[in-house]
Every structure is written in structure tokens, then in C-alpha cells.
Amino acid sequence: MNKKHYAARDFSDAGTQRNFTAGEHVDVSAAELANYRAAGLVNTDGPQEPEAAVAEVTTTTAAPAKPKRTRKSSKTLN
């Protein structure tokens, strides 16, 4: 039961000098595929629209910033 794997984003494999485009079918050896999967570069969800990938990134929110602390003076007033 082999599932097709697709590039999750554009990336280049420095070892094999191959380039992959987001949504492109990735046809590589089992060892290379294991490395790509571990790095999160491929998935089995099928080709996705670039807008969908951007929407996922923009919907995540960062943690709220901490309020700034007031600075305490080390000088004593006379």
C-alpha cells in the first residue's frame, strides 16, 4: 500500500541536487522519502493550492507580548 507523496513546499535536496516544487509528486527512494518525511518536506495530502498554504500560515497567532517592566533607579535621592 504505497501512498503518493507530494512536496509540502518548495525545497532543494543538496545531496542529490534535485529541486521540488510545492504540490509536486515526489518520486524518490524509500530512504530519501523517509528523510523528507522526517523533515516535514513531504505529505500524502495531495497537491494543495498555494493560497491554502498561505492561509494556514496566516491563521496561526503568536503569543501576546509581555508588558514592559518599569525600570527601577539605582540612584538614591537626597
Coordinates of C-alpha atoms in Angstrom, one line a residue:
M1 CA 0.0 0.0 0.0
N2 CA 2.1 2.8 -1.3
K3 CA 0.8 6.3 -1.0
K4 CA 1.9 9.1 -3.3
H5 CA 3.9 11.8 -1.5
Y6 CA 3.8 15.4 -2.5
A7 CA 6.2 18.3 -1.7
A8 CA 4.7 20.3 1.1
R9 CA 6.7 23.4 0.0
D10 CA 9.5 24.3 -2.5
F11 CA 12.8 22.7 -1.5
S12 CA 16.1 21.5 -2.9
D13 CA 17.9 18.4 -1.8
A14 CA 21.6 19.3 -1.6
G15 CA 22.7 15.7 -1.6
T16 CA 21.0 14.7 -4.9
Q17 CA 20.9 18.2 -6.4
R18 CA 17.2 17.8 -7.1
N19 CA 14.6 20.6 -6.7
F20 CA 10.9 20.0 -5.8
T21 CA 8.0 22.4 -6.2
A22 CA 5.2 22.6 -3.6
G23 CA 2.4 20.2 -4.6
E24 CA 4.6 18.2 -7.0
H25 CA 4.6 14.4 -6.8
V26 CA 7.8 13.3 -5.2
D27 CA 9.2 10.0 -6.7
V28 CA 12.3 9.1 -4.8
S29 CA 13.8 6.1 -3.0
A30 CA 12.4 4.8 0.3
A31 CA 15.5 6.2 2.2
E32 CA 15.2 9.6 0.7
L33 CA 11.4 9.6 1.3
A34 CA 12.0 8.8 5.0
N35 CA 14.3 11.7 5.3
Y36 CA 11.9 14.1 3.6
R37 CA 9.0 12.9 5.8
A38 CA 11.1 13.4 8.9
A39 CA 12.0 16.9 7.9
G40 CA 8.3 17.7 7.1
L41 CA 9.0 18.4 3.4
V42 CA 6.5 15.9 2.0
N43 CA 3.0 14.7 2.8
T44 CA 0.3 12.4 1.5
D45 CA -2.5 15.1 1.4
G46 CA -2.1 15.6 -2.3
P47 CA -1.3 18.7 -4.2
Q48 CA -2.5 21.8 -2.4
E49 CA -3.3 25.2 -3.7
P50 CA -0.6 27.8 -2.7
E51 CA -3.4 30.1 -1.3
A52 CA -4.3 27.3 1.2
A53 CA -0.8 27.0 2.4
V54 CA -0.6 30.8 2.9
A55 CA -4.0 30.8 4.7
E56 CA -2.7 28.2 7.2
V57 CA 0.4 30.3 8.0
T58 CA -1.6 33.5 8.5
T59 CA -4.3 31.9 10.7
T60 CA -1.8 30.9 13.4
T61 CA -1.4 33.6 16.0
A62 CA 1.7 34.4 18.1
A63 CA 1.6 34.6 21.9
P64 CA 0.7 38.0 23.2
A65 CA 3.7 40.2 24.0
K66 CA 4.6 40.6 27.7
P67 CA 4.1 44.1 29.1
K68 CA 7.2 46.2 29.5
R69 CA 8.6 46.4 33.0
T70 CA 9.3 49.8 34.5
R71 CA 12.9 50.5 35.2
K72 CA 13.9 51.0 38.8
S73 CA 16.6 53.6 39.5
S74 CA 19.6 52.5 41.4
K75 CA 20.3 56.1 42.4
T76 CA 19.1 57.3 45.8
L77 CA 17.5 60.7 46.1
N78 CA 19.0 63.0 48.8

